[in-house]
Amino acid sequence: DGLELELRAGETVALVGASGAGKSTAASLLLRLAEPSSGRVTVGGVDLAACRAEEWRQHVAWLPQRPLLVRGTVADNIRFGDPAATGERVRAAAELAGAAAFVRSLPDGYATVVGDGGRPLSAGERQRLALARAFLRDAPLVILDEPTANLDPANAKLVADAVDRLRVGRTVLLIAHR
């Protein structure tokens, strides 16, 4: 309620607060998954309400707290960042996200079926695949909603290192409870 937030191009801003404080709601407003009940959200002076949500989202990479994997191959799940991406770009994105090593260890590598009854992945593996999507999208604005929440220390370090690589040259809203 009454949030005023300014993100400048190229900076990383951490939105920190207790559970229930509205951090994820702020991300939903910026993603146009929700509309403000009062006030407005602007980007470069343009009210987002005047933009088509689908077009706006092409400029945003979003990593939710619990990334969704659909039944399909690892490569298919990474390609949600850019459906036209070549295999080479998918592998490069996985490398940047710290996912390539675990993907190579899967029975069929990038062709391994995951999600909805496919091979189960750990929370850290899911986060790294979602980060690979963000690298592949190559959007100027990145929204990260608690990217290391619920991860063991080793996976949290891998994800944090990938986030550091993802931040370069982008505007980042990093949501965290601490």
Coordinates of C-alpha atoms in Angstrom, one line a residue:
D1 CA 0.0 0.0 0.0
G2 CA 1.5 3.3 -1.1
L3 CA 4.6 1.8 -2.6
E4 CA 6.8 4.2 -4.6
L5 CA 9.8 2.5 -6.3
E6 CA 12.1 3.7 -9.0
L7 CA 14.4 1.4 -10.9
R8 CA 17.1 3.1 -13.0
A9 CA 18.5 1.4 -16.1
G10 CA 21.3 -0.9 -15.3
E11 CA 20.9 -1.0 -11.5
T12 CA 20.0 -3.8 -9.2
V13 CA 17.4 -3.0 -6.5
A14 CA 16.6 -5.3 -3.7
L15 CA 13.0 -5.2 -2.4
V16 CA 13.3 -6.7 1.1
G17 CA 10.6 -7.3 3.6
A18 CA 8.8 -9.9 5.7
S19 CA 6.5 -12.5 4.2
G20 CA 3.2 -10.9 3.3
A21 CA 4.6 -7.4 3.0
G22 CA 3.6 -7.2 -0.7
K23 CA 7.0 -7.9 -2.5
S24 CA 5.5 -10.5 -4.9
T25 CA 2.5 -8.3 -5.5
A26 CA 4.9 -5.5 -6.6
A27 CA 6.5 -8.0 -9.0
S28 CA 3.0 -9.0 -10.3
L29 CA 2.2 -5.3 -10.9
L30 CA 5.4 -4.8 -12.8
L31 CA 4.7 -7.9 -14.9
R32 CA 1.1 -6.8 -15.6
L33 CA -0.2 -10.0 -13.9
A34 CA -2.2 -7.7 -11.7
E35 CA -3.4 -4.1 -12.1
P36 CA -3.0 -1.5 -9.4
S37 CA -6.2 -0.6 -7.5
S38 CA -4.9 3.0 -7.4
G39 CA -1.8 4.8 -8.8
R40 CA 0.1 3.6 -11.8
V41 CA 3.1 1.8 -13.0
T42 CA 5.3 3.6 -15.5
V43 CA 8.3 2.6 -17.5
G44 CA 10.3 5.4 -19.1
G45 CA 7.3 7.7 -18.4
V46 CA 4.8 5.4 -20.2
D47 CA 2.0 4.0 -18.2
L48 CA 2.1 0.2 -18.5
A49 CA -1.7 0.2 -18.6
A50 CA -1.4 1.7 -22.1
C51 CA 0.8 -1.1 -23.3
R52 CA -0.3 -4.6 -24.4
A53 CA 0.8 -6.9 -21.5
E54 CA 2.1 -9.6 -23.9
E55 CA 4.3 -7.1 -25.7
W56 CA 5.6 -5.6 -22.4
R57 CA 6.5 -9.0 -21.1
Q58 CA 8.8 -9.6 -24.0
H59 CA 11.1 -7.1 -22.4
V60 CA 11.1 -8.8 -19.0
A61 CA 12.6 -12.0 -17.7
W62 CA 11.0 -13.4 -14.5
L63 CA 12.2 -16.0 -12.1
P64 CA 9.3 -16.8 -9.7
Q65 CA 9.9 -18.5 -6.3
R66 CA 8.8 -21.8 -7.7
P67 CA 9.5 -22.1 -11.4
L68 CA 7.2 -24.2 -13.4
L69 CA 8.5 -27.1 -15.5
V70 CA 6.2 -28.6 -18.0
R71 CA 6.4 -32.1 -19.4
G72 CA 9.0 -31.9 -22.1
T73 CA 12.8 -32.1 -22.5
V74 CA 15.2 -30.0 -20.5
A75 CA 15.9 -28.1 -23.8
D76 CA 12.2 -27.4 -24.3
N77 CA 11.9 -26.1 -20.8
I78 CA 14.8 -23.7 -21.3
R79 CA 13.4 -22.6 -24.6
F80 CA 10.5 -20.9 -22.9
G81 CA 12.9 -18.0 -22.7
D82 CA 13.1 -17.9 -26.5
P83 CA 11.2 -20.6 -28.4
A84 CA 13.3 -20.0 -31.6
A85 CA 16.6 -20.5 -29.8
T86 CA 19.1 -22.9 -31.4
G87 CA 20.5 -25.9 -29.4
E88 CA 23.8 -24.0 -29.2
R89 CA 22.1 -21.0 -27.5
V90 CA 20.2 -23.3 -25.1
R91 CA 23.5 -24.9 -24.1
A92 CA 25.2 -21.5 -23.7
A93 CA 22.3 -20.3 -21.5
A94 CA 22.5 -23.4 -19.4
E95 CA 26.2 -22.9 -18.9
L96 CA 25.7 -19.3 -17.8
A97 CA 23.0 -20.4 -15.4
G98 CA 25.2 -23.0 -13.8
A99 CA 22.9 -25.8 -15.1
A100 CA 25.1 -27.4 -17.8
A101 CA 27.0 -29.8 -15.6
F102 CA 23.9 -31.3 -14.0
V103 CA 22.1 -31.5 -17.4
R104 CA 25.1 -33.3 -18.9
S105 CA 24.8 -35.9 -16.1
L106 CA 21.1 -36.6 -16.9
P107 CA 20.4 -39.9 -18.7
D108 CA 19.6 -38.1 -22.0
G109 CA 21.2 -34.7 -21.3
Y110 CA 19.2 -31.9 -22.9
A111 CA 16.7 -34.5 -24.3
T112 CA 15.8 -35.8 -20.8
V113 CA 12.1 -35.5 -20.1
V114 CA 11.3 -33.5 -17.0
G115 CA 8.1 -32.0 -15.4
D116 CA 4.6 -33.6 -15.0
G117 CA 5.7 -37.2 -14.5
G118 CA 9.1 -36.8 -16.1
R119 CA 12.4 -37.0 -14.3
P120 CA 12.1 -35.1 -11.0
L121 CA 14.5 -32.3 -10.4
S122 CA 15.7 -30.7 -7.2
A123 CA 14.7 -27.2 -6.2
G124 CA 18.2 -26.0 -7.1
E125 CA 18.1 -27.7 -10.5
R126 CA 14.7 -26.1 -11.2
Q127 CA 16.0 -22.7 -10.3
R128 CA 19.0 -23.1 -12.6
L129 CA 16.8 -24.1 -15.5
A130 CA 14.6 -21.1 -14.9
L131 CA 17.8 -18.9 -14.8
A132 CA 18.8 -20.4 -18.1
R133 CA 15.4 -19.3 -19.5
A134 CA 16.2 -15.8 -18.3
F135 CA 19.7 -15.8 -19.9
L136 CA 18.1 -17.0 -23.2
R137 CA 15.4 -14.3 -23.1
D138 CA 18.1 -11.7 -22.8
A139 CA 15.6 -9.1 -21.5
P140 CA 16.7 -5.7 -20.3
L141 CA 14.6 -6.1 -17.1
V142 CA 14.9 -9.1 -14.8
I143 CA 12.6 -9.8 -11.8
L144 CA 13.9 -12.4 -9.4
D145 CA 11.5 -13.4 -6.7
E146 CA 13.5 -15.0 -3.9
P147 CA 15.8 -16.9 -6.2
T148 CA 17.7 -18.7 -3.4
A149 CA 14.7 -19.4 -1.0
N150 CA 14.4 -23.0 0.1
L151 CA 17.8 -24.0 -1.4
D152 CA 20.6 -25.8 0.4
P153 CA 23.8 -23.8 0.8
A154 CA 25.6 -25.4 -2.2
N155 CA 22.6 -24.8 -4.6
A156 CA 22.1 -21.3 -3.2
K157 CA 25.7 -20.4 -4.0
L158 CA 25.4 -21.8 -7.6
V159 CA 22.2 -19.8 -8.1
A160 CA 23.7 -16.6 -6.5
D161 CA 26.7 -16.9 -8.8
A162 CA 24.4 -17.2 -11.8
V163 CA 22.3 -14.2 -10.7
D164 CA 25.6 -12.2 -10.5
R165 CA 26.3 -13.1 -14.2
L166 CA 22.7 -12.4 -15.2
R167 CA 22.7 -8.9 -13.6
V168 CA 25.4 -7.6 -16.0
G169 CA 24.0 -4.9 -18.3
R170 CA 20.4 -5.4 -17.1
T171 CA 18.0 -3.7 -14.7
V172 CA 17.2 -6.1 -11.9
L173 CA 14.5 -6.2 -9.2
L174 CA 15.6 -8.7 -6.6
I175 CA 12.9 -9.7 -4.1
A176 CA 14.1 -11.2 -0.8
H177 CA 12.8 -11.6 2.7
R178 CA 16.3 -11.0 4.1

